[in-house]
């Protein structure tokens, strides 16, 4: 019998703003991704090898942290995926000669997420820093990667009528949390990029094309866990 091990996934949470305990100080936020990602990685079929917090300053810490995660098959980096002054991931990958497989996605939230492969064979998944945007990117990018590395196929996405308040964005696909309602699904409240409430009470992510209208069918990505 041929078997494959669960892919080992290291998690790097970047940024100077997250607080890991207590009430966040002014101009800081609670770290939601450090506690969330290990259990999410396990639900998606991977094995989290640890969580490391990497400040934005001094510059260069992320460039050290990614190679140090060499015991992992996949390195997940949260934040640092955009093009701001402190966003280092794309520059790091370019300098390392990585092969960019996915470089931004025409969706909301999570537009700047990415997938790359280092010359060592290690995969790098870049997730946005906002918690809900990171959750969306993990289900649409990290989940297929862990499935492929495990030798598993992807199940077809169920398609059901979706109702509720969501404004389509021209040229972009929106992913919003939904809860089952009879034979269809209803959009839950609280699905801005920084808020996890909608996903916490939801059952799936509805994939809304830019021509979606209230009550029309849409594919669903079932939430792991």
Short mmCIF file of C-alpha atoms in Angstrom, two decimals:
data_model
loop_
_atom_site.label_atom_id
_atom_site.label_comp_id
_atom_site.label_asym_id
_atom_site.label_seq_id
_atom_site.Cartn_x
_atom_site.Cartn_y
_atom_site.Cartn_z
CA UNK A 1 0.00 0.00 0.00
CA UNK A 2 1.39 3.37 -1.01
CA UNK A 3 0.78 6.16 1.49
CA UNK A 4 1.71 9.81 1.81
CA UNK A 5 2.42 11.64 5.05
CA UNK A 6 0.37 14.65 6.07
CA UNK A 7 2.20 17.73 4.76
CA UNK A 8 4.08 19.60 7.49
CA UNK A 9 3.05 23.25 7.64
CA UNK A 10 4.98 25.98 9.45
CA UNK A 11 3.13 29.21 10.27
CA UNK A 12 4.76 32.67 10.35
CA UNK A 13 2.54 35.48 11.67
CA UNK A 14 4.07 38.80 10.62
CA UNK A 15 3.49 42.33 11.85
CA UNK A 16 4.31 44.72 14.66
CA UNK A 17 0.65 45.29 15.64
CA UNK A 18 -0.67 41.94 17.00
CA UNK A 19 -0.90 41.42 20.76
CA UNK A 20 -1.03 37.79 21.91
CA UNK A 21 -2.72 38.34 25.25
CA UNK A 22 -4.97 40.75 27.12
CA UNK A 23 -6.79 43.74 25.72
CA UNK A 24 -4.96 45.17 22.69
CA UNK A 25 -3.20 48.46 23.32
CA UNK A 26 -4.07 51.55 21.23
CA UNK A 27 -3.17 51.10 17.54
CA UNK A 28 -2.69 47.37 18.09
CA UNK A 29 -4.89 44.33 17.40
CA UNK A 30 -5.45 40.94 18.95
CA UNK A 31 -3.62 38.12 17.18
CA UNK A 32 -6.44 36.00 15.77
CA UNK A 33 -4.41 34.02 13.24
CA UNK A 34 -1.78 32.50 15.55
CA UNK A 35 -4.43 30.55 17.52
CA UNK A 36 -6.62 29.86 14.47
CA UNK A 37 -4.20 28.48 11.91
CA UNK A 38 -2.85 25.30 13.61
CA UNK A 39 -6.34 23.80 14.01
CA UNK A 40 -7.33 24.99 10.53
CA UNK A 41 -4.21 23.39 9.02
CA UNK A 42 -5.14 20.11 10.75
CA UNK A 43 -8.72 20.32 9.47
CA UNK A 44 -7.40 20.86 5.93
CA UNK A 45 -5.26 17.71 6.16
CA UNK A 46 -1.88 19.14 7.18
CA UNK A 47 0.23 18.99 10.32
CA UNK A 48 1.19 22.32 11.86
CA UNK A 49 4.85 22.24 12.94
CA UNK A 50 4.60 25.44 14.97
CA UNK A 51 3.67 29.12 14.97
CA UNK A 52 6.30 31.84 15.00
CA UNK A 53 5.63 35.58 15.27
CA UNK A 54 7.88 37.73 13.07
CA UNK A 55 7.92 41.53 13.60
CA UNK A 56 8.12 43.85 10.59
CA UNK A 57 11.11 45.64 12.10
CA UNK A 58 13.99 45.38 11.84
CA UNK A 59 13.71 44.51 8.16
CA UNK A 60 15.10 41.13 7.17
CA UNK A 61 13.60 39.00 9.95
CA UNK A 62 11.14 37.33 7.58
CA UNK A 63 13.96 36.53 5.13
CA UNK A 64 15.64 34.64 7.97
CA UNK A 65 12.48 32.96 9.25
CA UNK A 66 11.33 31.37 5.96
CA UNK A 67 14.55 29.36 5.32
CA UNK A 68 14.62 28.39 9.01
CA UNK A 69 11.30 26.58 8.50
CA UNK A 70 13.11 24.01 6.34
CA UNK A 71 11.57 21.10 8.27
CA UNK A 72 8.21 22.04 6.72
CA UNK A 73 6.75 21.12 3.34
CA UNK A 74 4.71 24.34 3.36
CA UNK A 75 5.37 27.70 5.00
CA UNK A 76 2.30 29.86 5.57
CA UNK A 77 3.03 33.58 5.96
CA UNK A 78 0.24 35.84 7.21
CA UNK A 79 0.44 39.51 6.31
CA UNK A 80 3.38 40.98 4.39
CA UNK A 81 1.72 39.97 1.11
CA UNK A 82 0.81 43.43 -0.19
CA UNK A 83 3.09 46.15 -1.53
CA UNK A 84 3.45 48.44 1.48
CA UNK A 85 6.74 49.59 3.00
CA UNK A 86 6.75 46.79 5.59
CA UNK A 87 5.42 44.06 3.25
CA UNK A 88 8.47 41.93 2.58
CA UNK A 89 7.22 38.59 1.25
CA UNK A 90 7.17 39.29 -2.49
CA UNK A 91 10.61 40.87 -2.40
CA UNK A 92 11.91 37.92 -0.39
CA UNK A 93 10.54 35.41 -2.90
CA UNK A 94 11.95 37.35 -5.85
CA UNK A 95 15.39 37.53 -4.28
CA UNK A 96 15.28 33.80 -3.47
CA UNK A 97 14.50 32.87 -7.09
CA UNK A 98 11.15 31.34 -6.13
CA UNK A 99 8.68 30.28 -8.82
CA UNK A 100 5.47 32.26 -8.43
CA UNK A 101 2.48 29.98 -9.09
CA UNK A 102 -0.35 32.29 -7.97
CA UNK A 103 0.34 36.02 -7.76
CA UNK A 104 -2.81 37.77 -6.47
CA UNK A 105 -6.38 36.62 -7.14
CA UNK A 106 -9.27 38.67 -8.53
CA UNK A 107 -11.41 38.21 -5.45
CA UNK A 108 -12.59 40.05 -2.36
CA UNK A 109 -11.46 39.66 0.32
CA UNK A 110 -7.95 38.26 -0.02
CA UNK A 111 -6.82 39.83 -3.30
CA UNK A 112 -3.04 39.84 -2.51
CA UNK A 113 -2.68 36.18 -1.49
CA UNK A 114 -0.07 34.11 -3.29
CA UNK A 115 1.48 30.68 -3.80
CA UNK A 116 5.15 30.16 -4.64
CA UNK A 117 7.72 27.36 -4.61
CA UNK A 118 11.27 27.82 -3.39
CA UNK A 119 14.24 26.19 -5.10
CA UNK A 120 14.44 23.82 -2.11
CA UNK A 121 11.01 22.43 -3.03
CA UNK A 122 9.26 24.07 -0.08
CA UNK A 123 5.93 25.74 -0.86
CA UNK A 124 5.12 29.23 0.43
CA UNK A 125 1.52 30.35 0.89
CA UNK A 126 1.02 34.06 1.53
CA UNK A 127 -2.21 34.94 3.34
CA UNK A 128 -3.52 38.46 4.00
CA UNK A 129 -3.13 39.82 7.51
CA UNK A 130 -6.85 40.52 8.06
CA UNK A 131 -8.38 37.46 9.76
CA UNK A 132 -11.41 36.85 7.52
CA UNK A 133 -9.40 37.54 4.36
CA UNK A 134 -6.79 35.03 5.60
CA UNK A 135 -9.50 32.46 6.29
CA UNK A 136 -10.83 32.85 2.74
CA UNK A 137 -7.35 32.51 1.24
CA UNK A 138 -6.60 29.44 3.36
CA UNK A 139 -9.71 27.65 2.11
CA UNK A 140 -9.16 28.59 -1.53
CA UNK A 141 -5.35 28.23 -1.77
CA UNK A 142 -3.91 26.30 1.18
CA UNK A 143 -6.67 23.67 1.13
CA UNK A 144 -6.08 22.60 -2.51
CA UNK A 145 -2.32 22.56 -1.90
CA UNK A 146 -2.53 20.28 1.16
CA UNK A 147 -4.95 18.04 -0.73
CA UNK A 148 -2.54 17.73 -3.66
CA UNK A 149 0.44 17.04 -1.41
CA UNK A 150 -1.60 14.36 0.36
CA UNK A 151 -2.68 12.72 -2.90
CA UNK A 152 -6.33 13.64 -2.36
CA UNK A 153 -8.70 14.97 -4.97
CA UNK A 154 -11.02 17.91 -4.49
CA UNK A 155 -14.74 17.26 -4.11
CA UNK A 156 -17.09 19.14 -6.46
CA UNK A 157 -18.47 22.34 -4.95
CA UNK A 158 -22.19 22.14 -4.12
CA UNK A 159 -24.27 24.83 -5.78
CA UNK A 160 -27.38 26.16 -4.01
CA UNK A 161 -29.52 29.30 -4.06
CA UNK A 162 -27.87 32.02 -1.95
CA UNK A 163 -29.86 34.89 -0.50
CA UNK A 164 -28.95 37.92 1.56
CA UNK A 165 -27.18 41.23 1.43
CA UNK A 166 -23.98 41.26 -0.63
CA UNK A 167 -23.02 43.74 -3.30
CA UNK A 168 -21.22 42.18 -6.31
CA UNK A 169 -17.99 43.88 -7.38
CA UNK A 170 -17.39 44.30 -11.14
CA UNK A 171 -14.49 42.14 -12.29
CA UNK A 172 -14.07 40.42 -8.92
CA UNK A 173 -15.44 37.32 -7.21
CA UNK A 174 -16.76 37.84 -3.69
CA UNK A 175 -16.56 35.15 -1.01
CA UNK A 176 -19.04 35.61 1.82
CA UNK A 177 -19.96 33.35 4.75
CA UNK A 178 -23.34 31.64 4.60
CA UNK A 179 -25.45 29.42 6.86
CA UNK A 180 -27.78 26.70 5.67
CA UNK A 181 -31.41 27.78 5.34
CA UNK A 182 -33.68 25.03 4.06
CA UNK A 183 -32.47 23.90 0.65
CA UNK A 184 -30.40 27.06 0.20
CA UNK A 185 -28.06 29.29 2.15
CA UNK A 186 -28.29 32.78 3.63
CA UNK A 187 -25.41 35.26 3.94
CA UNK A 188 -24.41 35.87 7.55
CA UNK A 189 -23.51 39.27 8.94
CA UNK A 190 -19.98 40.33 9.79
CA UNK A 191 -17.92 39.45 6.72
CA UNK A 192 -15.60 42.40 6.30
CA UNK A 193 -11.94 41.50 5.88
CA UNK A 194 -11.03 41.95 9.55
CA UNK A 195 -14.04 40.23 11.16
CA UNK A 196 -14.54 36.51 11.82
CA UNK A 197 -18.07 36.67 13.26
CA UNK A 198 -19.82 35.79 10.00
CA UNK A 199 -17.59 32.79 9.39
CA UNK A 200 -17.90 31.66 13.03
CA UNK A 201 -21.69 31.33 12.73
CA UNK A 202 -21.60 30.17 9.10
CA UNK A 203 -21.31 26.77 7.43
CA UNK A 204 -19.65 27.63 4.12
CA UNK A 205 -18.26 30.36 1.89
CA UNK A 206 -20.46 31.34 -1.04
CA UNK A 207 -18.54 32.17 -4.22
CA UNK A 208 -20.40 35.10 -5.76
CA UNK A 209 -19.58 36.09 -9.34
CA UNK A 210 -19.94 39.73 -10.31
CA UNK A 211 -23.32 38.98 -11.96
CA UNK A 212 -24.81 37.29 -8.88
CA UNK A 213 -28.26 38.44 -7.78
CA UNK A 214 -30.09 37.79 -4.52
CA UNK A 215 -31.50 34.25 -4.54
CA UNK A 216 -29.56 32.94 -7.52
CA UNK A 217 -27.38 29.80 -7.23
CA UNK A 218 -23.71 30.00 -6.26
CA UNK A 219 -20.98 27.43 -5.49
CA UNK A 220 -20.16 26.83 -1.82
CA UNK A 221 -16.76 26.12 -0.25
CA UNK A 222 -17.54 24.21 2.94
CA UNK A 223 -15.74 25.57 5.99
CA UNK A 224 -13.23 23.16 7.52
CA UNK A 225 -13.34 22.22 11.18
#
